[in-house]
CSV table of C-alpha atoms in Angstrom, one decimal:
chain,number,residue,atom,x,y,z
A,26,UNK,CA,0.0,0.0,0.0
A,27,UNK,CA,1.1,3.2,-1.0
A,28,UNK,CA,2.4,5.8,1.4
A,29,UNK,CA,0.2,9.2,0.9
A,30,UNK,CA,2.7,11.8,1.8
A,31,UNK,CA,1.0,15.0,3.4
A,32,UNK,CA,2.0,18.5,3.0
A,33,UNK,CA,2.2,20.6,6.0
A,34,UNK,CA,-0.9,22.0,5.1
A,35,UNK,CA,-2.8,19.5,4.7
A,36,UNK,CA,-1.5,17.9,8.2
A,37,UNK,CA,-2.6,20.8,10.1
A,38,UNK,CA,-6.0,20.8,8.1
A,39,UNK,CA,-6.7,17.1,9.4
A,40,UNK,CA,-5.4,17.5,12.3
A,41,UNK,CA,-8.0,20.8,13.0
A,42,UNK,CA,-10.9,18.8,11.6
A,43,UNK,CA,-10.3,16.3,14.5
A,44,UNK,CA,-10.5,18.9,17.2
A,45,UNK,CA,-14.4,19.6,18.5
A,46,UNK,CA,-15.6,22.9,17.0
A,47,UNK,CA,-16.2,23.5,20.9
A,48,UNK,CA,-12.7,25.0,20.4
A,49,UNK,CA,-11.9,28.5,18.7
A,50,UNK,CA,-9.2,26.7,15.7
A,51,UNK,CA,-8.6,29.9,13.8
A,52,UNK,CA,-5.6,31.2,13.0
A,53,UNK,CA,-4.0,33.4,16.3
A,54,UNK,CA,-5.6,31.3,18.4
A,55,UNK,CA,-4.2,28.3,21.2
A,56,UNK,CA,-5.8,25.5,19.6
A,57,UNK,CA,-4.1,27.0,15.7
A,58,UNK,CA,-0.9,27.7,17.0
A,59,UNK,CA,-0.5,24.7,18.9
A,60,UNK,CA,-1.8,22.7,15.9
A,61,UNK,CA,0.6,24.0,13.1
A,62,UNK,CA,3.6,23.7,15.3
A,63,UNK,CA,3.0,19.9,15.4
A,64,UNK,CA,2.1,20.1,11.6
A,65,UNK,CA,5.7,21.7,10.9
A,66,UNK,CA,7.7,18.9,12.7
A,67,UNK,CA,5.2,16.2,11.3
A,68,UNK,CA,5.8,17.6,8.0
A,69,UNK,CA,9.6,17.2,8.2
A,70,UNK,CA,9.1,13.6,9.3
A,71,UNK,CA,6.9,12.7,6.4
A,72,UNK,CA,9.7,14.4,3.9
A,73,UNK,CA,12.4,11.8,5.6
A,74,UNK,CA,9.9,8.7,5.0
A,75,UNK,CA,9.3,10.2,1.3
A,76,UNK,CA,13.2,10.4,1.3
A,77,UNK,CA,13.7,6.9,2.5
A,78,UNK,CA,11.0,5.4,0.1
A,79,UNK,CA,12.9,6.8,-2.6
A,80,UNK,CA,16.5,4.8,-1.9
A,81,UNK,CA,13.9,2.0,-2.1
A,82,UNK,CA,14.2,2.1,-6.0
A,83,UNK,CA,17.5,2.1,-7.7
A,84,UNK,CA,16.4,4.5,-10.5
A,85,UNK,CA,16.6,7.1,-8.0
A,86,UNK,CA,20.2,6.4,-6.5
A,87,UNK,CA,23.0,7.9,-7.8
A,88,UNK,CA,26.9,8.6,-7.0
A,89,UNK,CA,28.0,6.9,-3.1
A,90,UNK,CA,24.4,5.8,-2.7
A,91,UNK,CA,23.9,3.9,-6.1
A,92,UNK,CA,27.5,2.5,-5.7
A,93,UNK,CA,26.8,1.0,-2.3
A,94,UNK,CA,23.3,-0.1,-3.3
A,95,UNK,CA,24.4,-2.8,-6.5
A,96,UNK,CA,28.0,-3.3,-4.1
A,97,UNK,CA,25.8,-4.4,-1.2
A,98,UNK,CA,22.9,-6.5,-3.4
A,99,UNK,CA,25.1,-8.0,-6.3
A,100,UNK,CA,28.6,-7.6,-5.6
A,101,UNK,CA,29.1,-5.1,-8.2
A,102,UNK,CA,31.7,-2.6,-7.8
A,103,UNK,CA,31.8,0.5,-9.8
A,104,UNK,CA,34.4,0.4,-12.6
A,105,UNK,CA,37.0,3.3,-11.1
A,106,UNK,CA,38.8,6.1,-13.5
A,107,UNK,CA,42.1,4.6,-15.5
A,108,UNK,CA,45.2,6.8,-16.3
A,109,UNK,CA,46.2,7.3,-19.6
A,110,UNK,CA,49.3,5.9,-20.7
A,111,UNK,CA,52.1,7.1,-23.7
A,112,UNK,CA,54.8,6.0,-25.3
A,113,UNK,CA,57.5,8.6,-25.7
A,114,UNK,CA,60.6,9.1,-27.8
A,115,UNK,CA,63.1,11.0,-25.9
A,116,UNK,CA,66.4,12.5,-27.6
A,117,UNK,CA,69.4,12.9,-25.9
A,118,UNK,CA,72.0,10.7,-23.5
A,119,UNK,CA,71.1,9.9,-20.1
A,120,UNK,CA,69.3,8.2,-17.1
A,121,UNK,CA,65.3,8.3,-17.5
A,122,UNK,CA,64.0,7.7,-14.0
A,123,UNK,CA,60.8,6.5,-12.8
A,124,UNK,CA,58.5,9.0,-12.4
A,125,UNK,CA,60.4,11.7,-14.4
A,126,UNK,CA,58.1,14.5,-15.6
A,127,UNK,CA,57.0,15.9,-19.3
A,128,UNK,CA,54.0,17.2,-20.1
A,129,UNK,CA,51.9,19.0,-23.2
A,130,UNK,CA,52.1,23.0,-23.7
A,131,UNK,CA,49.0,23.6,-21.3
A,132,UNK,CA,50.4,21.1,-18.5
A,133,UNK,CA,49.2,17.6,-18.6
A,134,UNK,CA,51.7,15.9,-17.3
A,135,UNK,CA,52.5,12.6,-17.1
A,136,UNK,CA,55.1,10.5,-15.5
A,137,UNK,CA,57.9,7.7,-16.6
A,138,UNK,CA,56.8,4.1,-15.6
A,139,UNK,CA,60.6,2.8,-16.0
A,140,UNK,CA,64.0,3.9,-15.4
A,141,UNK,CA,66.0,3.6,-18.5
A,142,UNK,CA,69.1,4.5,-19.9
A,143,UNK,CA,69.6,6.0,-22.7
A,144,UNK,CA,72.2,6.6,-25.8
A,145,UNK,CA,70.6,9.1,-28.3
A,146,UNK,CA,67.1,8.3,-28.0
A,147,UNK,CA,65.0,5.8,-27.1
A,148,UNK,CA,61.6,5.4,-26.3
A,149,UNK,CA,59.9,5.5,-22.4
A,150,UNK,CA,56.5,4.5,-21.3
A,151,UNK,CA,54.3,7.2,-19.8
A,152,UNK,CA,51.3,7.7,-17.6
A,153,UNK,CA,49.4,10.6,-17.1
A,154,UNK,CA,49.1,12.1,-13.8
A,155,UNK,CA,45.5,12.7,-13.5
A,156,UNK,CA,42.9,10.2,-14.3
A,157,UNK,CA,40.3,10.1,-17.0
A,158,UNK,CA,39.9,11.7,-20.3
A,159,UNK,CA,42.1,14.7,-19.1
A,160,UNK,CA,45.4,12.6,-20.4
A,161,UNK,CA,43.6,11.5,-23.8
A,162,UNK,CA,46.4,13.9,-25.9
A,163,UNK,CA,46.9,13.6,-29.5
A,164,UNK,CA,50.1,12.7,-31.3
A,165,UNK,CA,52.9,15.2,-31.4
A,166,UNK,CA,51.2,16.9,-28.2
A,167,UNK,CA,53.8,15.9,-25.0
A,168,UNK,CA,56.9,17.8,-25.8
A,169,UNK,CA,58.1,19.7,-22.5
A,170,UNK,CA,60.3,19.2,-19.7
A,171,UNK,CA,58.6,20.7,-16.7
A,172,UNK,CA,62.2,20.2,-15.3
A,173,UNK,CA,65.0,20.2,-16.8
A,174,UNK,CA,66.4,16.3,-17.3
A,175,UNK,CA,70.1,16.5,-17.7
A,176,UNK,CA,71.5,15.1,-20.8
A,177,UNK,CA,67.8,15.1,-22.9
A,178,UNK,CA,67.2,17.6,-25.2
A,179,UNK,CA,63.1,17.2,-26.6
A,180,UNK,CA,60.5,14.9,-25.8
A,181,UNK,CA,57.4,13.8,-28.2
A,182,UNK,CA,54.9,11.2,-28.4
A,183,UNK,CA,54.5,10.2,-31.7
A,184,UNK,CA,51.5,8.7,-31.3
A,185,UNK,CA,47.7,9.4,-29.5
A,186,UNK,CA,47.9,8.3,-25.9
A,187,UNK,CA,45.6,5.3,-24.9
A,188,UNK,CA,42.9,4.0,-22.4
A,189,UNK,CA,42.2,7.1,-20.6
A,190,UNK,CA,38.7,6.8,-19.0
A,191,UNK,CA,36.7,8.5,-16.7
A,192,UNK,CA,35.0,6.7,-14.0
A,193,UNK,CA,31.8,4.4,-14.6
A,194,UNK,CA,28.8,6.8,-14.9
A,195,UNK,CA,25.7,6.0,-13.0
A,196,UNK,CA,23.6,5.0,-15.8
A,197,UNK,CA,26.0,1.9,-16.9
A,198,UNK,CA,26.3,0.8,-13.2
A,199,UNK,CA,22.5,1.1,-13.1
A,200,UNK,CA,22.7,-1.2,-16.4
A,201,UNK,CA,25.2,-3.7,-15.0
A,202,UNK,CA,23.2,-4.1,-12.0
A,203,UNK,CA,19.9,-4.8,-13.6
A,204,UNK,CA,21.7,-6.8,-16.4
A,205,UNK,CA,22.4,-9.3,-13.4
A,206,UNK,CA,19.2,-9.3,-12.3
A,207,UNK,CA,17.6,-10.4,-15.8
A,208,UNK,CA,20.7,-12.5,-16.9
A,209,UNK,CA,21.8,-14.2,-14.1
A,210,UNK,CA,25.3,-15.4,-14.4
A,211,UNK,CA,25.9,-18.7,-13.5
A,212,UNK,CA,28.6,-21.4,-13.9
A,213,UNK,CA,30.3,-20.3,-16.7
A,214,UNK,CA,27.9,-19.3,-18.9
A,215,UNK,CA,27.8,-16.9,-21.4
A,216,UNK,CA,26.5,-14.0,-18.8
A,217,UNK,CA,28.8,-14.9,-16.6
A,218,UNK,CA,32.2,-14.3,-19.1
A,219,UNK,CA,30.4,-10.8,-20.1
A,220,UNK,CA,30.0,-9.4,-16.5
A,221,UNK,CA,33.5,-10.8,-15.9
A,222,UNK,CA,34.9,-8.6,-19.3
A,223,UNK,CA,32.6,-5.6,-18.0
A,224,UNK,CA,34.0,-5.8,-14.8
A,225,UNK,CA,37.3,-5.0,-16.2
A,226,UNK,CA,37.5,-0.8,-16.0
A,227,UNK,CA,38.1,0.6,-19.3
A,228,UNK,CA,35.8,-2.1,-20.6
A,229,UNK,CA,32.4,-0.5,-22.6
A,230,UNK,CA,31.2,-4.0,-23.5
A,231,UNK,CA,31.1,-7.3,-24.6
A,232,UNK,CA,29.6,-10.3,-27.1
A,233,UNK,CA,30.5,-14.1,-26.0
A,234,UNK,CA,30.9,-16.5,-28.6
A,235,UNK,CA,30.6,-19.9,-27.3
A,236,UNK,CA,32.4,-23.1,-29.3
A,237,UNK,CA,33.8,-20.8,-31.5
A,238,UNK,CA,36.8,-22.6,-32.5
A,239,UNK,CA,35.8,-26.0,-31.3
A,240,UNK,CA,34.5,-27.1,-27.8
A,241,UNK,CA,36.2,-25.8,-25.0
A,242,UNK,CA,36.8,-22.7,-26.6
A,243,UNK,CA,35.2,-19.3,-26.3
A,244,UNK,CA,35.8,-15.7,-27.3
A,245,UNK,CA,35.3,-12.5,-26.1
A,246,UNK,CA,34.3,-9.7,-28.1
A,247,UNK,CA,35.3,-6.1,-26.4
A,248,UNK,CA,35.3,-2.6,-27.0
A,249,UNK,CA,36.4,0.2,-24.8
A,250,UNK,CA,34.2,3.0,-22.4
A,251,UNK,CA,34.1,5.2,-25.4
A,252,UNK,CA,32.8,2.3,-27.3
A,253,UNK,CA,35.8,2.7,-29.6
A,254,UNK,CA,37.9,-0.7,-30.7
A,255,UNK,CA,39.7,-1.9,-27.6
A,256,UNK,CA,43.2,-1.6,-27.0
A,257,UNK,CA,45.8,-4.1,-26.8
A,258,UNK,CA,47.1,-3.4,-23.6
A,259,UNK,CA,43.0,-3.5,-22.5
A,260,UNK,CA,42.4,-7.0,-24.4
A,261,UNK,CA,45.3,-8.5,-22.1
A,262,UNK,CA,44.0,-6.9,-19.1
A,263,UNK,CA,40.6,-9.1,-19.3
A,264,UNK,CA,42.1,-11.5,-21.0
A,265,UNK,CA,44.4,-11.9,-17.5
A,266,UNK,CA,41.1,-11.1,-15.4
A,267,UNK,CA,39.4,-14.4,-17.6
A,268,UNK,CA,42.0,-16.6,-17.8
A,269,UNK,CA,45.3,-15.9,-18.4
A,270,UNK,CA,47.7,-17.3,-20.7
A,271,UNK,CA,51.4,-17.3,-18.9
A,272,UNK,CA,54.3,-17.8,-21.0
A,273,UNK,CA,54.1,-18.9,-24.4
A,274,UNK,CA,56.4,-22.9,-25.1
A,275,UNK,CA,57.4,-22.8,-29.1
A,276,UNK,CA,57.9,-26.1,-29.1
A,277,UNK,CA,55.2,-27.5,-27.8
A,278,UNK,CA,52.9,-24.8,-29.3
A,279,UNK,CA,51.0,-24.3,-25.5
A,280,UNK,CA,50.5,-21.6,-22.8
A,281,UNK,CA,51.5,-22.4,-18.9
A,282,UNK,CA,48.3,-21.2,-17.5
A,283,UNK,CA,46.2,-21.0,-20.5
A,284,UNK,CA,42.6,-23.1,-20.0
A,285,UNK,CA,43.8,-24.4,-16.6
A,286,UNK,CA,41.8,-21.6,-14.1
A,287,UNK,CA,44.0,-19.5,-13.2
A,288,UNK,CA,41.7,-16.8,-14.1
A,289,UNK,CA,37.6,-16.4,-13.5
A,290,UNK,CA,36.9,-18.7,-16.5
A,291,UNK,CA,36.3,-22.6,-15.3
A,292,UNK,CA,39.1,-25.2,-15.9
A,293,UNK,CA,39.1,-26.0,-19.8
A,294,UNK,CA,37.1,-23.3,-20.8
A,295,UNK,CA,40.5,-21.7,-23.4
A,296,UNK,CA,39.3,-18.4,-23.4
A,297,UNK,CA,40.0,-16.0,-26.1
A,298,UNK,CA,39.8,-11.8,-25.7
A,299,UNK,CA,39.6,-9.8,-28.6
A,300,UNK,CA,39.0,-6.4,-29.8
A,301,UNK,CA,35.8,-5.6,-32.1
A,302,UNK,CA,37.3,-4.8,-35.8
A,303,UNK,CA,36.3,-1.0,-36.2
A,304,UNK,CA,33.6,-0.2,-39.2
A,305,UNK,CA,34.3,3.6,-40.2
A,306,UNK,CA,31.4,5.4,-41.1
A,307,UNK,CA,31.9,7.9,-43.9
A,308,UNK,CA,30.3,11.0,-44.4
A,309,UNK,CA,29.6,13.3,-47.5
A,310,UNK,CA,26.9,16.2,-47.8
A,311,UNK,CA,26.4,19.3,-48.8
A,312,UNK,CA,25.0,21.4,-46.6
A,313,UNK,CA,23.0,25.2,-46.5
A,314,UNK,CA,24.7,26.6,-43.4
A,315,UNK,CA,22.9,29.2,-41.0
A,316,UNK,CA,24.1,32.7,-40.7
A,317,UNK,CA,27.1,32.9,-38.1
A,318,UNK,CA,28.5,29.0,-38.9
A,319,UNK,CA,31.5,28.1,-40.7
A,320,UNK,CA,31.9,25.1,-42.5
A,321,UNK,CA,34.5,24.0,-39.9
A,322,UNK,CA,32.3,24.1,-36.9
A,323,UNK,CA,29.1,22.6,-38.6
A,324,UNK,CA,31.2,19.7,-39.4
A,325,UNK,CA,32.7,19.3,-36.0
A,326,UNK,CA,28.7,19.8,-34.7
A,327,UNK,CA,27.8,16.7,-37.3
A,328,UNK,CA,30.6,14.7,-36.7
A,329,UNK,CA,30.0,15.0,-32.9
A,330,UNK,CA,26.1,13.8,-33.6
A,331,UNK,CA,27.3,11.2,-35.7
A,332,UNK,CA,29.9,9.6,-32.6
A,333,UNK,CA,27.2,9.7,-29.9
A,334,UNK,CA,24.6,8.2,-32.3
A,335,UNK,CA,27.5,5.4,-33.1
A,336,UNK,CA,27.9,5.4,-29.2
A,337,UNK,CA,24.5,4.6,-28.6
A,338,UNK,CA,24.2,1.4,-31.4
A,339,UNK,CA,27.2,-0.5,-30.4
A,340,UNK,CA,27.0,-4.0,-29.6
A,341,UNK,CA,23.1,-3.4,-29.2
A,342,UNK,CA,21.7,-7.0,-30.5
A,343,UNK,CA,18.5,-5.3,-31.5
A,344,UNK,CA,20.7,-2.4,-34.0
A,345,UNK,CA,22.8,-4.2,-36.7
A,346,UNK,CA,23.0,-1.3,-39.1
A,347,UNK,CA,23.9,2.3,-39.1
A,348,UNK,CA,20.3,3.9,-40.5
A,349,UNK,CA,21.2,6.3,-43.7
A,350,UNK,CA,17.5,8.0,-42.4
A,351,UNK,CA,19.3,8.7,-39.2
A,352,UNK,CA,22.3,10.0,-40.7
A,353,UNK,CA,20.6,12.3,-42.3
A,354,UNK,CA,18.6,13.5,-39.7
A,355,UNK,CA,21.7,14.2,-37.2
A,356,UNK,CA,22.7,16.2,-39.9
A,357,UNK,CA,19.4,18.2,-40.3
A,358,UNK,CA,19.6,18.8,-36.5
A,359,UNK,CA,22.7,19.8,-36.0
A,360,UNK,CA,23.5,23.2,-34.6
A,361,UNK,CA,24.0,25.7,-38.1
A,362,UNK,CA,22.9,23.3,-40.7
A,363,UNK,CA,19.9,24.6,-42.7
A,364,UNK,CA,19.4,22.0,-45.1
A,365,UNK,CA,21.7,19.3,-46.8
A,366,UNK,CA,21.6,17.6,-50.0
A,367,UNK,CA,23.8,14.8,-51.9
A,368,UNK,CA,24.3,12.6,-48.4
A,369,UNK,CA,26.4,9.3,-48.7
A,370,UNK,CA,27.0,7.1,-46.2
A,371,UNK,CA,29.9,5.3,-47.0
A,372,UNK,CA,29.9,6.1,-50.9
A,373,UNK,CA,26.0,4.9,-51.0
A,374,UNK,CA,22.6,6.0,-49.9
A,375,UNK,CA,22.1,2.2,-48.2
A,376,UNK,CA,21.8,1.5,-44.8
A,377,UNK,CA,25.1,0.1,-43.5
A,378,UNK,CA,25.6,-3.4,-41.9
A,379,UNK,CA,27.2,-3.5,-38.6
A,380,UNK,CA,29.4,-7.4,-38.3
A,381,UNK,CA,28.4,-9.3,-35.5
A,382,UNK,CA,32.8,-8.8,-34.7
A,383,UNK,CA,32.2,-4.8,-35.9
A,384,UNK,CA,31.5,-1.7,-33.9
A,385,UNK,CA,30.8,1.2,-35.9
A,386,UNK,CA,33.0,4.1,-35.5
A,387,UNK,CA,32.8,7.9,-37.3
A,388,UNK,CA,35.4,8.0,-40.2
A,389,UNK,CA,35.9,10.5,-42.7
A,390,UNK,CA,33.4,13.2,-42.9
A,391,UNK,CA,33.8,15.8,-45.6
A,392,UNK,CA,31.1,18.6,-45.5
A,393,UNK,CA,30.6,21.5,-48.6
């Protein structure tokens, strides 16, 4: 039975109507007064029930509350913020220490992971100081010394840096926590090795494919939080979390640990993590921009539709194409576009096919 929360009003309105009309109960009188000061604190006690019914149901949790709720119920932690990592090439002759300093021109820094000497150049792994997206720089972006290193003279990172990523937000904890509820995981099956991989932070989800190279076998299909292709250094970090494959015999073709349990995957389950193969999605269209818009910023407004659309649609089993309809109408509503004509999607004006192994990214997107 539903709780009918009162206001104080209408607490001090029931509460008069049960008092004899022998009684003066207007207001400035002992019987009013007396009345609405016991409505007041009533009222406050009703707003902490109200308040308590509310934590009942996990929709209306969120932050230290929701993560305590699905910890306490299902064991499910919340996945915490990574640190992105770099690999730098460093010029000069000299001892790289751990925990050496360079950074970008507006002061990300990020730290050495190894001491290393080195004879001209060489190349150092790095990790961002702060955690999250923050330390997601482009290529050719870390190239100061926040202190001088003795013997170095430049620093760059030739390529992106990698698996940056924020903490989990409430709304996939919320999903992880009601995808155990419906899809109870159980003894290995094929729940059970995706909550494992979605455990794994950094992880933005998973497709299981049992028997897939004979019995015993099964792989896992990732992709990271940004629901981009995963990263190597990601795929061995669930595929260590699943069952790891220790060291690697040429002759006899095996792996020390591989199959035997070392891992959260039963004994003789051989367990295979891979990344989803990325499916670009290119753009074309001419578009009638608004007054005030360049051609530049409509396309960065489109191509930023497009991502969160693609964002939306991976590795949803119901979705197994990109919609050229849908395309067409993130362009249409993007900020400055008037109108567009001559739209391909991928050199065509078909819907495009997602793989059962793809997850669609946004590739080139040429606006006129």
């Amino acid at each position: 039975m539903a709780l009918n929360i009162k206001t104080q009003e209408q607490i001090l309105q029931d509460m008069l109507n049960n008092i004899s009309d022998d009684y003066e109960k207007s207001a400035g009188f002992l019987t009013y007064d007396l009345t609405k000061t016991n409505a007041i604190e009533m009222s406050v006690i009703y707003s902490v029930i109200e308040n308590l019914l509310n934590k009942i149901d996990v929709d209306n949790l969120k932050d230290e509350e929701l993560t305590k709720y699905v910890l306490q119920r299902k064991g499910i932690k919340r996945k915490e913020a990574t640190f992105a990592k770099v690999d730098l090439e460093i010029s000069g002759t000299g001892t790289i220490n751990e925990g050496d300093l360079f950074s970008t021109v507006n002061n990300i820094q990020f730290k050495s992971l190894e001491t290393k000497q080195i004879i001209d150049n060489d190349t150092v792994l790095a990790q961002c100081l702060e955690s999250g997206s923050i330390g997601m720089v482009g290529a050719n972006s870390i190239t100061q010394f926040p202190v001088t290193i003795q013997g170095f003279t430049s620093v760059n990172n030739p390529n992106s840096s990698y698996d940056g990523f924020e903490a989990e937000s409430d709304s996939s904890l919320r999903e992880r926590y009601y995808t155990e509820l419906q899809k109870p995981a159980t003894s290995g099956n094929k729940y059970h090795y995706r909550n494992w991989t979605n455990a794994v932070a950094g992880v933005g989800d998973a497709r299981v494919f049992p028997l897939w190279n004979g019995a015993g076998t099964v792989k896992v299909l990732i992709i990271d939080s940004n629901k981009q292709p995963a990263t190597q250094t990601l795929i061995d970090e669930v595929q260590k979390n699943i069952d790891p494959k220790g060291e690697y015999d040429s002759e006899t073709d095996t792996w020390s640990k591989w199959g035997q349990g070392y891992g959260k995957a039963p004994i003789g389950a051989y367990t295979t993590v891979t990344s989803a193969t990325g499916l670009n999605i290119d753009v074309d269209v001419d578009v009638d921009l608004a007054n005030g818009y360049t051609i530049e910023e409509v396309k960065i407004n489109i191509k930023n539709s497009i991502a969160e659309y693609l964002k939306e649609i991976a590795f949803d089993e119901q979705i197994t194409y990109v919609s050229y309809a849908k395309v067409g109408a993130l362009i249409l509503s993007a900020d400055g576009v008037l109108d567009y004509t001559n739209l391909t999607v991928n050199n065509g004006t078909d819907n495009i096919t997602i793989g059962e192994e793809e997850v669609a990214i946004v590739g080139n997107v040429v606006v006129i």
